[in-house]
mmCIF file of C-alpha atoms and ligand atoms in Angstrom:
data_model
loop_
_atom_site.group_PDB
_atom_site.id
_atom_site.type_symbol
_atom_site.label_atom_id
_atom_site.label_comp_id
_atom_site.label_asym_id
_atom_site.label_seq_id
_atom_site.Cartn_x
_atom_site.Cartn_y
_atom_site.Cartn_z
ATOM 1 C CA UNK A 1 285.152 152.575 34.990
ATOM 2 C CA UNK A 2 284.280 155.839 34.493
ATOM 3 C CA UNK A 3 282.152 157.535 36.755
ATOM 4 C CA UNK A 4 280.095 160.731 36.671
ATOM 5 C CA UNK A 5 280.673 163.557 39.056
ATOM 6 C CA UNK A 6 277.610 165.974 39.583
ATOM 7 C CA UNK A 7 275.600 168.293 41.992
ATOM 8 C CA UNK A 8 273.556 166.187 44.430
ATOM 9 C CA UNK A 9 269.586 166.597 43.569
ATOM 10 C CA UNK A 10 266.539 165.792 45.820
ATOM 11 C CA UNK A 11 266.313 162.915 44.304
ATOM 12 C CA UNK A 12 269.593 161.292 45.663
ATOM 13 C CA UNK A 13 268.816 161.387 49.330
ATOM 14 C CA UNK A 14 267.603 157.922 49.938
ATOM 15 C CA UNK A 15 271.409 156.582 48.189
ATOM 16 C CA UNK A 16 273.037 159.224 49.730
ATOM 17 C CA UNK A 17 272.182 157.822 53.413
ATOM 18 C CA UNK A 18 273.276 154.569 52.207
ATOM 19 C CA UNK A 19 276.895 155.473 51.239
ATOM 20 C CA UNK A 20 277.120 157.363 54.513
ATOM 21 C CA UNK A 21 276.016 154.579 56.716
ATOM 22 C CA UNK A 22 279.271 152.331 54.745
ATOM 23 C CA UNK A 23 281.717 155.346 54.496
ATOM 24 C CA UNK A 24 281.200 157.020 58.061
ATOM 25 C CA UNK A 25 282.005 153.941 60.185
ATOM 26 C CA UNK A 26 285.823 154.366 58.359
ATOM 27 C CA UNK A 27 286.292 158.207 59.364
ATOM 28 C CA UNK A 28 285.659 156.927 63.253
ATOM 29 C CA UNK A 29 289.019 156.301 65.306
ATOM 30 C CA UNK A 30 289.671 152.368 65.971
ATOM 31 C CA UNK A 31 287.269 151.829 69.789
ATOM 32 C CA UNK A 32 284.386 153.905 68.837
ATOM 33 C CA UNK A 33 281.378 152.747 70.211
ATOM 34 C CA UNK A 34 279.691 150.821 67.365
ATOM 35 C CA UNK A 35 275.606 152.622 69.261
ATOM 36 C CA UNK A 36 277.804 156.259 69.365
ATOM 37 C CA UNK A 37 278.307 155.812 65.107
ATOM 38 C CA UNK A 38 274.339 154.597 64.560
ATOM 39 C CA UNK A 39 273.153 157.085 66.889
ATOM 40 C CA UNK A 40 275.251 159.636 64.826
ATOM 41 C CA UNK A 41 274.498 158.451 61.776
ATOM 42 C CA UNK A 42 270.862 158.792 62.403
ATOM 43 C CA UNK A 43 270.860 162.361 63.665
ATOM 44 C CA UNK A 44 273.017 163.664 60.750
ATOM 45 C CA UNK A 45 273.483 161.156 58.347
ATOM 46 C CA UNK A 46 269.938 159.752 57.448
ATOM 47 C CA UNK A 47 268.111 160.281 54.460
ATOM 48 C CA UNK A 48 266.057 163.172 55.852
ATOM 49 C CA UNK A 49 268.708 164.855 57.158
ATOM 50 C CA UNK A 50 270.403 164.810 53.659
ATOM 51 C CA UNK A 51 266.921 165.943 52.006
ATOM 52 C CA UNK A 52 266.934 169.245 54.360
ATOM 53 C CA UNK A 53 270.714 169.130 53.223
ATOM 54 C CA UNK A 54 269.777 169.029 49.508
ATOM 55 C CA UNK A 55 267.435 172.183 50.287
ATOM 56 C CA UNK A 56 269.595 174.200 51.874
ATOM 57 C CA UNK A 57 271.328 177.286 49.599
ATOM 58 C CA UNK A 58 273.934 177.023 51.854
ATOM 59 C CA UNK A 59 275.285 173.225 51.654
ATOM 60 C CA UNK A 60 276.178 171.875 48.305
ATOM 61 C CA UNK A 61 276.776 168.390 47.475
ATOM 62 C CA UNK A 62 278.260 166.684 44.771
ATOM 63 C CA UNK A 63 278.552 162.523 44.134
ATOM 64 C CA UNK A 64 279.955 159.998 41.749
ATOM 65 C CA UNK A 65 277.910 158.028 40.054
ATOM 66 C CA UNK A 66 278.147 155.021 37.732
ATOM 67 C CA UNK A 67 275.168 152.548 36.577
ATOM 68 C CA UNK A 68 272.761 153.974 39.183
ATOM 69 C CA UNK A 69 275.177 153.732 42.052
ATOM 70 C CA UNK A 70 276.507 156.603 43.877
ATOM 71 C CA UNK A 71 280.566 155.729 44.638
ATOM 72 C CA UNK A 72 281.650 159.239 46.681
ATOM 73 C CA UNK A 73 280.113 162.466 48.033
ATOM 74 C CA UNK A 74 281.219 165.685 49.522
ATOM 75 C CA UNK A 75 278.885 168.018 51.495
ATOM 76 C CA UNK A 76 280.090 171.816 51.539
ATOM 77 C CA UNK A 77 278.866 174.420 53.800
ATOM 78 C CA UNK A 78 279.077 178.044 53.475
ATOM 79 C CA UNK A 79 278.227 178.980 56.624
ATOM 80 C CA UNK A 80 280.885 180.716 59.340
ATOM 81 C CA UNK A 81 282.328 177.955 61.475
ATOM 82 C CA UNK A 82 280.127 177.477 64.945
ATOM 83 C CA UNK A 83 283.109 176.131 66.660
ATOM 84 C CA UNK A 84 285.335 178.761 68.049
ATOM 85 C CA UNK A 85 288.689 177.027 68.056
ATOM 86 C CA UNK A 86 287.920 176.620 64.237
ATOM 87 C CA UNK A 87 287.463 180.124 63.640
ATOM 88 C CA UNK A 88 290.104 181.604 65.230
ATOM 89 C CA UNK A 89 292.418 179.469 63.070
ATOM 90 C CA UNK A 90 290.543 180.470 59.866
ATOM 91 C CA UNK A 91 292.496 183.461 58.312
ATOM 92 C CA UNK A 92 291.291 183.428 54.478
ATOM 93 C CA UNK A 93 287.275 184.490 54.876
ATOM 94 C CA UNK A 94 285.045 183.681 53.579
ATOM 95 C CA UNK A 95 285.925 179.888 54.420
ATOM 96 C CA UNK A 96 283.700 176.937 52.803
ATOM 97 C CA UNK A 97 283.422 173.640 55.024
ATOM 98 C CA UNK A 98 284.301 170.903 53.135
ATOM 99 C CA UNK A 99 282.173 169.085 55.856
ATOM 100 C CA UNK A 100 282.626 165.396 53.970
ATOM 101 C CA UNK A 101 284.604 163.339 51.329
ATOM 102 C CA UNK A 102 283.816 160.034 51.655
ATOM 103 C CA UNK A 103 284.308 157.304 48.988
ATOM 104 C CA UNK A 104 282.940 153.868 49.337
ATOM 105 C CA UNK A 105 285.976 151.707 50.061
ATOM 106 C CA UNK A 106 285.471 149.588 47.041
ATOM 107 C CA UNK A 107 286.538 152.842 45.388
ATOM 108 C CA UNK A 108 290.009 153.787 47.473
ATOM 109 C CA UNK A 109 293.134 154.343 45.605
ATOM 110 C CA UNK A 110 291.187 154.599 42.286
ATOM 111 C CA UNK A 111 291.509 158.491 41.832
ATOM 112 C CA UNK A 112 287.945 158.942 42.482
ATOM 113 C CA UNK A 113 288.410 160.836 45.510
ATOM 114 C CA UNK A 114 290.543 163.057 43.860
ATOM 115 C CA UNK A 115 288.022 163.738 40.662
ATOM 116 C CA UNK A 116 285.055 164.690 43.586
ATOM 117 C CA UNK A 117 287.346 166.643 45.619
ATOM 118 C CA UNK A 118 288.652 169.003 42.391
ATOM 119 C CA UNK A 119 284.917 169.602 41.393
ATOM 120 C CA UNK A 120 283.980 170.474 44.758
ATOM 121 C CA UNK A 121 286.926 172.559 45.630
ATOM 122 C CA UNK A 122 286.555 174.514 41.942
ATOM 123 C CA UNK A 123 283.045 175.014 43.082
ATOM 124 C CA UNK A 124 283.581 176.737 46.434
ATOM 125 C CA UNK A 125 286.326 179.098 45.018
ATOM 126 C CA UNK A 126 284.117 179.692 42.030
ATOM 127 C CA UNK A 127 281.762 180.827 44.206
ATOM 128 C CA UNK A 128 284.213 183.093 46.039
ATOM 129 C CA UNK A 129 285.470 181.409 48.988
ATOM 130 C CA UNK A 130 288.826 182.496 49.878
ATOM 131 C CA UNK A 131 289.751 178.829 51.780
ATOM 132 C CA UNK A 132 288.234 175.303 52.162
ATOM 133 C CA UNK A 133 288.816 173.461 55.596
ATOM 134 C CA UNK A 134 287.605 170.975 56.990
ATOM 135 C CA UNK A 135 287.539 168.836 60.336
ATOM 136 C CA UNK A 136 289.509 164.998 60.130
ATOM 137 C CA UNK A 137 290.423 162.763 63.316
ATOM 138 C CA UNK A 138 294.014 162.745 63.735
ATOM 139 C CA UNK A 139 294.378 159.031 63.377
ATOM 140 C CA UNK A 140 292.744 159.023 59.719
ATOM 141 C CA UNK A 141 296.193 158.656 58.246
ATOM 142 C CA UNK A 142 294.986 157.838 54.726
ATOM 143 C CA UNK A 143 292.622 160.917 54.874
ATOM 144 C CA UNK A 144 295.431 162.838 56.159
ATOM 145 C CA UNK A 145 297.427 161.744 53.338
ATOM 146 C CA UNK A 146 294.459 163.043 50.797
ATOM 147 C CA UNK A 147 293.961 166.196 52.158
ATOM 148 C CA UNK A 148 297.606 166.668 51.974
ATOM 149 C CA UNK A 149 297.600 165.409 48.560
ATOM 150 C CA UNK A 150 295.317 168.205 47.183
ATOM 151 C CA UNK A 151 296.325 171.329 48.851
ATOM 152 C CA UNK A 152 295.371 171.089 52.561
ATOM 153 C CA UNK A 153 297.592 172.053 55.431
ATOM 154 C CA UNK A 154 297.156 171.195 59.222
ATOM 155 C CA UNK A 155 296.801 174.494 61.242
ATOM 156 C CA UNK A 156 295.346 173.388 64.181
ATOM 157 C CA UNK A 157 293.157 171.173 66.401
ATOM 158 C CA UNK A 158 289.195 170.863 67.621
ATOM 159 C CA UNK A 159 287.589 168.820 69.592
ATOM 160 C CA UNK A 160 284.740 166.289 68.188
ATOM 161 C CA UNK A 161 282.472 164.541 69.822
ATOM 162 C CA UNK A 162 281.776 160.741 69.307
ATOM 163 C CA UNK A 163 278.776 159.593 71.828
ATOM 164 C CA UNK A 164 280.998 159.932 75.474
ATOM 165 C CA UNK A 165 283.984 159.809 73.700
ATOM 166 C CA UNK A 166 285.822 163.526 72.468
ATOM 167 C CA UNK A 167 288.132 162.967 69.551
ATOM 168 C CA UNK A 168 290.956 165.258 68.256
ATOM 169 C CA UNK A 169 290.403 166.394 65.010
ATOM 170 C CA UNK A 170 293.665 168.347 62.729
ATOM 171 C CA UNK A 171 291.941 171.135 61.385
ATOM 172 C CA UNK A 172 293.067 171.573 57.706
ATOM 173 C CA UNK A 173 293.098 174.578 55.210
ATOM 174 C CA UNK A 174 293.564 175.218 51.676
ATOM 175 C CA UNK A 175 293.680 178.476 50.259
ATOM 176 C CA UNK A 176 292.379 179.637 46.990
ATOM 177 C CA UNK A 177 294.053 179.511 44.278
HETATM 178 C C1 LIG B 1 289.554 159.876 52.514
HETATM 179 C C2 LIG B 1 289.214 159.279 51.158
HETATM 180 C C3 LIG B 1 288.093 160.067 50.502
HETATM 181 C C4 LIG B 1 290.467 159.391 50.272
HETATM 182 O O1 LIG B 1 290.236 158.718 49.053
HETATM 183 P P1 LIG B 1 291.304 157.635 48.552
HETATM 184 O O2 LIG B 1 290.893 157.166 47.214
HETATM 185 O O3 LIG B 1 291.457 156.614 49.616
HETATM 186 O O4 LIG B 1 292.618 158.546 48.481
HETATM 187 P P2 LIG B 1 293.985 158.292 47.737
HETATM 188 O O5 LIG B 1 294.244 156.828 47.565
HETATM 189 O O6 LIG B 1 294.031 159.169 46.538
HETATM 190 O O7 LIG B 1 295.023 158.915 48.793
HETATM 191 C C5 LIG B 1 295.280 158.287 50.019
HETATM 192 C C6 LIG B 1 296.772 158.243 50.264
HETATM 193 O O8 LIG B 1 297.005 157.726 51.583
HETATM 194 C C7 LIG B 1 297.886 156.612 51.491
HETATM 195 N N1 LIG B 1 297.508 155.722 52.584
HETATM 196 C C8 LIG B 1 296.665 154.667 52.569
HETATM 197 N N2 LIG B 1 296.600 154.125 53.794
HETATM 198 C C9 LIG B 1 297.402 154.871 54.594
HETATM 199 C C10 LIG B 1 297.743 154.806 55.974
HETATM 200 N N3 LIG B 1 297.219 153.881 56.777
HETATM 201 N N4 LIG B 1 298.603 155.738 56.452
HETATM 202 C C11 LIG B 1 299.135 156.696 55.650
HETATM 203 N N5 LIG B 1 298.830 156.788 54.330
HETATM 204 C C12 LIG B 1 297.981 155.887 53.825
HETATM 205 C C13 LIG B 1 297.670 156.044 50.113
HETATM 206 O O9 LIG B 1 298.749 155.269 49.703
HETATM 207 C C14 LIG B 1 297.522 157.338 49.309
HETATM 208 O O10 LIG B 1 298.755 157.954 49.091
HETATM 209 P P3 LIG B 1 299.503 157.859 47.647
HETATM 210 O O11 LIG B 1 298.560 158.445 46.639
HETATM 211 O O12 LIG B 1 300.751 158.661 47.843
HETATM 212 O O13 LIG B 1 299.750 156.392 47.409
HETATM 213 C C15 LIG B 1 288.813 157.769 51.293
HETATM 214 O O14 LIG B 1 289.911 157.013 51.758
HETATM 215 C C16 LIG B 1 287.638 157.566 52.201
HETATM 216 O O15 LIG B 1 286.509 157.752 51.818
HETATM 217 N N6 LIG B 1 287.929 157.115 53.459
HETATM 218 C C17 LIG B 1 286.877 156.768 54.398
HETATM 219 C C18 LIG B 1 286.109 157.971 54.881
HETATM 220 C C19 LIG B 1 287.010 159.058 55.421
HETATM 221 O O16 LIG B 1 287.883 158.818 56.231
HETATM 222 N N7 LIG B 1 286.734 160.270 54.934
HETATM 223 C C20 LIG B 1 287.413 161.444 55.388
HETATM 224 C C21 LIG B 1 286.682 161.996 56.567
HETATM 225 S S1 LIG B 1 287.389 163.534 57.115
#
């Protein structure tokens, strides 16, 4: 199987919410509350969030696609972190947010991940940014793994929050090329 990678369009929104309604759930640390995830997911992850996404100069995203289906996305944002414990860590400015890389898990292990992440990653330093990072819990060994895999290194810690729950997130960089 061969599937296509390419910048998200308007027209991908309704799709896109689908994928992230499978692929978030698997990014959550094992006890979330399953209400915490749907009430997330609705506030961030819904398909109008992802059309004001899709109009936004600032956030990019790119998918996989293969007979209609999307497979994978990534959503990156070039905007200065909000979070202060991220941005004192961040030395190479500007950073990019690689804010999600999520494949459905039908997908895992088949290098698809890796195909999305090099597009989006040439992207942002095409563009100019001097690092990526990005935000993953700190039980998300396999996404651990893949950051590790393609150039990111844990620099530090931040705080997200899950519903009532806070979770510990590594913060990860990779510098440009
Ligand atoms: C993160 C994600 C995009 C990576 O894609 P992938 O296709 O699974 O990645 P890969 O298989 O190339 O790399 C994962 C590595 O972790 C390893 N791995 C798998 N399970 C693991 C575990 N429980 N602990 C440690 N390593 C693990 C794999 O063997 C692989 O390493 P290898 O290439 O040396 O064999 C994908 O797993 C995903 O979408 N996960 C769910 C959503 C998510 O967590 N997204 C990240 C949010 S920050």
């Amino acid at each position: 199987m061969s599937a296509t990678i390419r910048q998200a369009a308007g027209r991908d929104a309704a799709q896109l919410a689908e994928l992230a309604a499978v692929t978030f759930p698997l990014a959550c640390p094992p006890g979330s509350n399953p209400d915490d995830i749907a009430l997330y997911l609705e506030a961030n992850l819904g398909q109008a969030s992802f059309e004001q996404y899709l109009a936004d100069p600032l956030r990019t995203i790119f998918v996989a696609e293969h007979d209609g289906a999307l497979l994978a996305y990534t959503l990156l944002v070039s905007l200065p972190p909000s979070d202060a414990d991220v941005a004192a860590l961040l030395t190479g400015l500007p950073a990019v947010e690689l804010s999600k890389c999520y494949a459905h898990p039908d997908h895992h292990g088949a290098g698809l991940a890796g195909r999305i992440m090099a597009a989006s990653a040439d992207c942002a330093f095409g563009q100019g940014a001097a690092s990526l990072w990005l935000g993953v819990n700190n039980e998300n060994a396999r996404a651990v793994k893949f950051y590790g895999k393609h150039g990111f290194g844990i620099v530090g810690t931040k705080t997200f929050t899950l519903g009532t729950l806070v979770e510990e997130d590594f913060v990860m960089v990779r510098p440009a090329p």
